[in-house]
mmCIF file of C-alpha atoms in Angstrom:
data_model
loop_
_atom_site.group_PDB
_atom_site.id
_atom_site.type_symbol
_atom_site.label_atom_id
_atom_site.label_comp_id
_atom_site.label_asym_id
_atom_site.label_seq_id
_atom_site.Cartn_x
_atom_site.Cartn_y
_atom_site.Cartn_z
ATOM 1 C CA MET A 398 -54.409 30.996 50.223
ATOM 2 C CA LEU A 399 -50.082 29.366 50.547
ATOM 3 C CA ALA A 400 -51.493 25.894 51.681
ATOM 4 C CA ALA A 401 -54.105 25.833 48.635
ATOM 5 C CA ALA A 402 -52.226 25.848 46.160
ATOM 6 C CA PHE A 403 -49.332 23.891 47.167
ATOM 7 C CA LEU A 404 -52.181 20.997 47.131
ATOM 8 C CA SER A 405 -53.126 22.240 43.945
ATOM 9 C CA ALA A 406 -49.559 21.661 41.929
ATOM 10 C CA ALA A 407 -49.260 18.079 44.107
ATOM 11 C CA ALA A 408 -52.523 17.102 42.419
ATOM 12 C CA CYS A 409 -51.186 17.332 39.067
ATOM 13 C CA SER A 410 -47.690 16.159 38.029
ATOM 14 C CA PRO A 411 -46.490 18.225 34.284
ATOM 15 C CA ILE A 412 -46.474 15.903 31.178
ATOM 16 C CA ASP A 413 -44.589 16.627 28.250
ATOM 17 C CA ASN A 414 -47.139 18.760 25.920
ATOM 18 C CA PRO A 415 -46.056 21.173 23.128
ATOM 19 C CA SER A 416 -49.145 23.836 23.967
ATOM 20 C CA GLY A 417 -47.451 23.977 27.127
ATOM 21 C CA GLU A 418 -51.168 25.745 28.259
ATOM 22 C CA THR A 419 -52.224 22.464 29.817
ATOM 23 C CA CYS A 420 -50.695 20.497 33.394
ATOM 24 C CA GLU A 421 -52.955 17.017 32.843
ATOM 25 C CA ARG A 422 -52.804 14.433 35.743
ATOM 26 C CA ALA A 423 -50.093 11.920 35.336
ATOM 27 C CA GLY A 424 -49.760 7.897 35.960
ATOM 28 C CA GLU A 425 -47.125 6.121 35.865
ATOM 29 C CA LEU A 426 -47.411 3.175 33.731
ATOM 30 C CA SER A 427 -46.473 -0.208 35.355
ATOM 31 C CA ILE A 428 -46.705 -4.168 33.846
ATOM 32 C CA SER A 429 -46.450 -7.400 34.575
ATOM 33 C CA VAL A 430 -45.830 -9.892 31.920
ATOM 34 C CA SER A 431 -46.079 -13.411 30.937
ATOM 35 C CA THR A 432 -45.615 -15.759 28.064
ATOM 36 C CA GLU A 433 -47.714 -18.590 25.842
ATOM 37 C CA GLU A 434 -47.611 -22.042 26.331
ATOM 38 C CA PRO A 435 -44.742 -23.695 25.204
ATOM 39 C CA THR A 436 -45.881 -25.247 21.727
ATOM 40 C CA ARG A 437 -44.091 -23.063 19.613
ATOM 41 C CA GLY A 438 -40.901 -21.618 20.457
ATOM 42 C CA MET A 439 -37.876 -21.869 22.866
ATOM 43 C CA ILE A 440 -38.894 -20.114 25.793
ATOM 44 C CA THR A 441 -40.873 -22.604 27.461
ATOM 45 C CA GLU A 442 -41.542 -21.181 31.121
ATOM 46 C CA SER A 443 -43.954 -19.584 31.785
ATOM 47 C CA MET A 444 -42.132 -16.873 32.216
ATOM 48 C CA LEU A 445 -38.930 -14.967 30.972
ATOM 49 C CA PRO A 446 -35.520 -15.625 32.583
ATOM 50 C CA ASP A 447 -34.040 -12.623 35.873
ATOM 51 C CA GLY A 448 -32.236 -9.824 33.580
ATOM 52 C CA SER A 449 -34.841 -10.376 30.636
ATOM 53 C CA GLU A 450 -34.820 -6.778 28.572
ATOM 54 C CA MET A 451 -38.130 -6.387 26.823
ATOM 55 C CA GLY A 452 -38.716 -3.675 24.570
ATOM 56 C CA LEU A 453 -41.685 -1.437 24.415
ATOM 57 C CA GLY A 454 -43.080 0.593 22.695
ATOM 58 C CA LEU A 455 -46.306 3.615 23.183
ATOM 59 C CA LEU A 456 -48.163 5.669 20.898
ATOM 60 C CA ASP A 457 -51.836 7.338 21.090
ATOM 61 C CA SER A 458 -55.483 5.516 19.757
ATOM 62 C CA ASP A 459 -53.842 6.883 16.482
ATOM 63 C CA GLY A 460 -50.044 5.336 15.881
ATOM 64 C CA ASN A 461 -48.590 8.115 16.358
ATOM 65 C CA VAL A 462 -45.907 9.571 19.435
ATOM 66 C CA TYR A 463 -47.688 10.381 22.333
ATOM 67 C CA MET A 464 -48.394 13.389 23.468
ATOM 68 C CA GLY A 465 -45.205 15.289 21.442
ATOM 69 C CA LYS A 466 -42.744 12.439 23.410
ATOM 70 C CA ARG A 467 -41.634 9.609 21.836
ATOM 71 C CA TYR A 468 -42.089 6.060 23.137
ATOM 72 C CA GLU A 469 -40.346 3.461 20.951
ATOM 73 C CA HIS A 470 -36.585 2.832 22.759
ATOM 74 C CA ILE A 471 -37.725 1.719 25.703
ATOM 75 C CA TYR A 472 -37.122 -1.186 27.685
ATOM 76 C CA ALA A 473 -38.216 -3.023 30.770
ATOM 77 C CA VAL A 474 -35.916 -5.385 33.018
ATOM 78 C CA ALA A 475 -37.220 -8.660 34.705
ATOM 79 C CA GLU A 476 -36.023 -9.477 38.486
ATOM 80 C CA ASN A 477 -37.322 -12.586 40.462
ATOM 81 C CA THR A 478 -37.437 -11.377 43.428
ATOM 82 C CA GLU A 479 -39.263 -13.450 46.955
ATOM 83 C CA ASP A 480 -42.726 -12.414 45.977
ATOM 84 C CA GLY A 481 -42.325 -13.443 42.698
ATOM 85 C CA GLN A 482 -41.068 -11.462 39.089
ATOM 86 C CA ILE A 483 -41.580 -7.797 38.444
ATOM 87 C CA TRP A 484 -41.022 -5.819 35.771
ATOM 88 C CA LYS A 485 -38.509 -2.111 35.891
ATOM 89 C CA ILE A 486 -38.591 0.139 32.782
ATOM 90 C CA ASN A 487 -35.339 2.181 32.214
ATOM 91 C CA ASN A 488 -37.827 5.251 31.188
ATOM 92 C CA THR A 489 -40.746 6.185 33.883
ATOM 93 C CA VAL A 490 -43.473 7.091 31.674
ATOM 94 C CA PHE A 491 -46.551 9.042 32.250
ATOM 95 C CA LEU A 492 -49.754 8.838 31.133
ATOM 96 C CA GLY A 493 -52.067 11.449 30.546
ATOM 97 C CA GLU A 494 -55.463 11.714 29.902
ATOM 98 C CA THR A 495 -55.465 11.054 26.097
ATOM 99 C CA GLU A 496 -55.397 7.177 25.088
ATOM 100 C CA ALA A 497 -52.448 4.803 24.859
ATOM 101 C CA THR A 498 -51.625 1.868 23.491
ATOM 102 C CA LEU A 499 -48.866 0.015 24.766
ATOM 103 C CA TYR A 500 -46.496 -2.180 22.242
ATOM 104 C CA ALA A 501 -43.936 -4.716 23.304
ATOM 105 C CA TYR A 502 -40.984 -7.524 21.900
ATOM 106 C CA TYR A 503 -38.964 -9.645 22.954
ATOM 107 C CA PRO A 504 -35.913 -9.650 23.319
ATOM 108 C CA TYR A 505 -35.376 -5.816 23.395
ATOM 109 C CA SER A 506 -32.614 -4.501 20.449
ATOM 110 C CA LYS A 507 -30.981 -1.847 21.282
ATOM 111 C CA TYR A 508 -30.245 -0.806 17.470
ATOM 112 C CA SER A 509 -34.242 -1.187 16.838
ATOM 113 C CA TYR A 510 -35.572 2.712 17.468
ATOM 114 C CA ASP A 511 -38.726 1.695 15.593
ATOM 115 C CA ILE A 512 -41.182 -0.365 16.632
ATOM 116 C CA ARG A 513 -42.859 -1.420 13.980
ATOM 117 C CA ASP A 514 -39.023 -2.219 12.247
ATOM 118 C CA ILE A 515 -38.048 -4.282 14.414
ATOM 119 C CA SER A 516 -34.407 -6.714 13.192
ATOM 120 C CA VAL A 517 -34.251 -10.710 14.450
ATOM 121 C CA GLU A 518 -31.733 -13.053 13.666
ATOM 122 C CA THR A 519 -32.925 -16.510 13.088
ATOM 123 C CA ASN A 520 -29.876 -17.815 12.658
ATOM 124 C CA SER A 521 -27.804 -16.502 15.763
ATOM 125 C CA TYR A 522 -27.059 -18.203 19.132
ATOM 126 C CA GLU A 523 -28.145 -14.799 21.063
ATOM 127 C CA GLN A 524 -31.752 -14.849 19.116
ATOM 128 C CA ALA A 525 -32.995 -18.001 20.866
ATOM 129 C CA ASP A 526 -36.948 -17.252 20.409
ATOM 130 C CA PHE A 527 -38.539 -14.273 19.345
ATOM 131 C CA MET A 528 -42.217 -12.734 20.881
ATOM 132 C CA TYR A 529 -44.376 -9.901 21.161
ATOM 133 C CA GLY A 530 -47.582 -8.579 22.802
ATOM 134 C CA GLY A 531 -49.900 -6.067 21.939
ATOM 135 C CA PRO A 532 -51.490 -3.760 21.105
ATOM 136 C CA TYR A 533 -52.808 -2.249 24.988
ATOM 137 C CA THR A 534 -55.487 -0.088 24.021
ATOM 138 C CA GLY A 535 -56.837 2.971 26.503
ATOM 139 C CA LEU A 536 -54.102 3.164 28.407
ATOM 140 C CA THR A 537 -54.522 6.627 30.813
ATOM 141 C CA ALA A 538 -53.758 7.876 33.705
ATOM 142 C CA ASP A 539 -56.223 5.647 35.604
ATOM 143 C CA ASN A 540 -55.676 2.903 33.761
ATOM 144 C CA ARG A 541 -52.279 2.837 33.812
ATOM 145 C CA HIS A 542 -51.149 -0.835 34.118
ATOM 146 C CA VAL A 543 -50.738 -4.071 31.868
ATOM 147 C CA ASN A 544 -50.702 -7.595 32.575
ATOM 148 C CA ILE A 545 -48.286 -8.431 28.709
ATOM 149 C CA HIS A 546 -49.105 -11.317 27.367
ATOM 150 C CA LEU A 547 -45.770 -13.049 24.848
ATOM 151 C CA LYS A 548 -46.867 -14.678 22.150
ATOM 152 C CA HIS A 549 -44.700 -16.547 19.718
ATOM 153 C CA ALA A 550 -43.503 -15.095 16.436
ATOM 154 C CA LEU A 551 -41.909 -17.602 14.990
ATOM 155 C CA GLY A 552 -41.899 -21.334 15.632
ATOM 156 C CA ALA A 553 -38.789 -23.837 16.506
ATOM 157 C CA VAL A 554 -38.063 -27.073 14.363
ATOM 158 C CA ARG A 555 -37.331 -30.090 16.111
ATOM 159 C CA VAL A 556 -35.666 -33.184 13.814
ATOM 160 C CA CYS A 557 -35.218 -36.475 16.029
ATOM 161 C CA THR A 558 -32.979 -38.444 13.369
ATOM 162 C CA ARG A 559 -33.874 -42.528 13.071
ATOM 163 C CA ARG A 560 -32.296 -45.433 10.904
ATOM 164 C CA GLY A 561 -34.769 -48.690 10.850
ATOM 165 C CA SER A 562 -34.540 -50.426 14.513
ATOM 166 C CA TYR A 563 -31.038 -48.792 15.150
ATOM 167 C CA ASP A 564 -31.257 -47.063 18.721
ATOM 168 C CA GLY A 565 -27.011 -47.120 19.718
ATOM 169 C CA PRO A 566 -25.492 -43.511 18.603
ATOM 170 C CA GLY A 567 -24.395 -41.849 15.679
ATOM 171 C CA ALA A 568 -23.820 -38.569 14.026
ATOM 172 C CA VAL A 569 -25.385 -36.665 11.506
ATOM 173 C CA ARG A 570 -23.133 -34.367 9.166
ATOM 174 C CA SER A 571 -25.539 -32.017 7.462
ATOM 175 C CA LEU A 572 -28.667 -31.303 7.885
ATOM 176 C CA GLY A 573 -31.110 -29.034 5.775
ATOM 177 C CA VAL A 574 -34.160 -27.173 6.090
ATOM 178 C CA GLY A 575 -36.224 -25.916 3.418
ATOM 179 C CA GLY A 576 -39.585 -24.172 2.852
ATOM 180 C CA ASN A 577 -41.084 -20.924 2.321
ATOM 181 C CA ALA A 578 -41.154 -21.039 6.370
ATOM 182 C CA VAL A 579 -38.204 -21.137 6.262
ATOM 183 C CA THR A 580 -35.758 -18.298 7.347
ATOM 184 C CA THR A 581 -32.192 -16.453 8.357
ATOM 185 C CA GLY A 582 -33.724 -13.168 9.774
ATOM 186 C CA GLY A 583 -35.990 -10.011 8.682
ATOM 187 C CA ARG A 584 -37.865 -7.115 10.760
ATOM 188 C CA PHE A 585 -41.235 -7.427 11.808
ATOM 189 C CA ASP A 586 -43.238 -5.275 13.322
ATOM 190 C CA VAL A 587 -45.122 -5.231 17.219
ATOM 191 C CA THR A 588 -47.844 -3.138 15.702
ATOM 192 C CA GLN A 589 -49.028 -5.281 12.522
ATOM 193 C CA GLY A 590 -47.595 -8.834 13.882
ATOM 194 C CA LYS A 591 -45.947 -9.054 10.750
ATOM 195 C CA PHE A 592 -42.488 -10.611 10.559
ATOM 196 C CA THR A 593 -40.853 -9.340 6.274
ATOM 197 C CA SER A 594 -37.616 -11.829 5.810
ATOM 198 C CA TYR A 595 -34.351 -11.113 4.287
ATOM 199 C CA ASP A 596 -34.784 -13.843 2.172
ATOM 200 C CA ILE A 597 -36.736 -15.673 0.286
ATOM 201 C CA SER A 598 -34.553 -18.475 -0.943
ATOM 202 C CA GLY A 599 -36.276 -20.899 1.292
ATOM 203 C CA LYS A 600 -33.043 -23.139 2.353
ATOM 204 C CA TYR A 601 -31.425 -23.133 5.767
ATOM 205 C CA LYS A 602 -28.040 -25.375 6.322
ATOM 206 C CA ILE A 603 -27.557 -26.920 9.350
#
């Protein structure tokens, strides 16, 4: 009887449940990451640099808090090994029988607590690119590994100047970029893939 009780307890990992009436079998979330082809953004590799931090958000299938626990301010760190790149999540995320939906964004922002409202600063030297992935639906204890594919949310503007046939050294004193797609920053909703600009001037001086 004692052995049977021990096996029963080991087969059921407790997961937070507001009712406290059930103990669901839980599985730990694991991830791998790839990036979009380098056609638009500043990141030009298929893997992010070693030590990169990526934000994660886990919701239920209706877009609400998953299993009574907020998983909207967690992140994963990239680590290069001899066998390839692995990603370590800073907090253990347990999936139960209830289906979950995962979202991801890069780079991680420690000042953003809502996956629907991530701050993006396009005029910051530290903000080299912004990428996002998801939704990845139907995650459970039996389906707990996600291959996250990050897409570019912003486009990189590259400028080439030329004066006639002259191909010697030169200097550009001022450069302006205009248009309704130009902004210095804004908020990004990862669940919708939607960017809302801080400003509407459409002008940016470099």
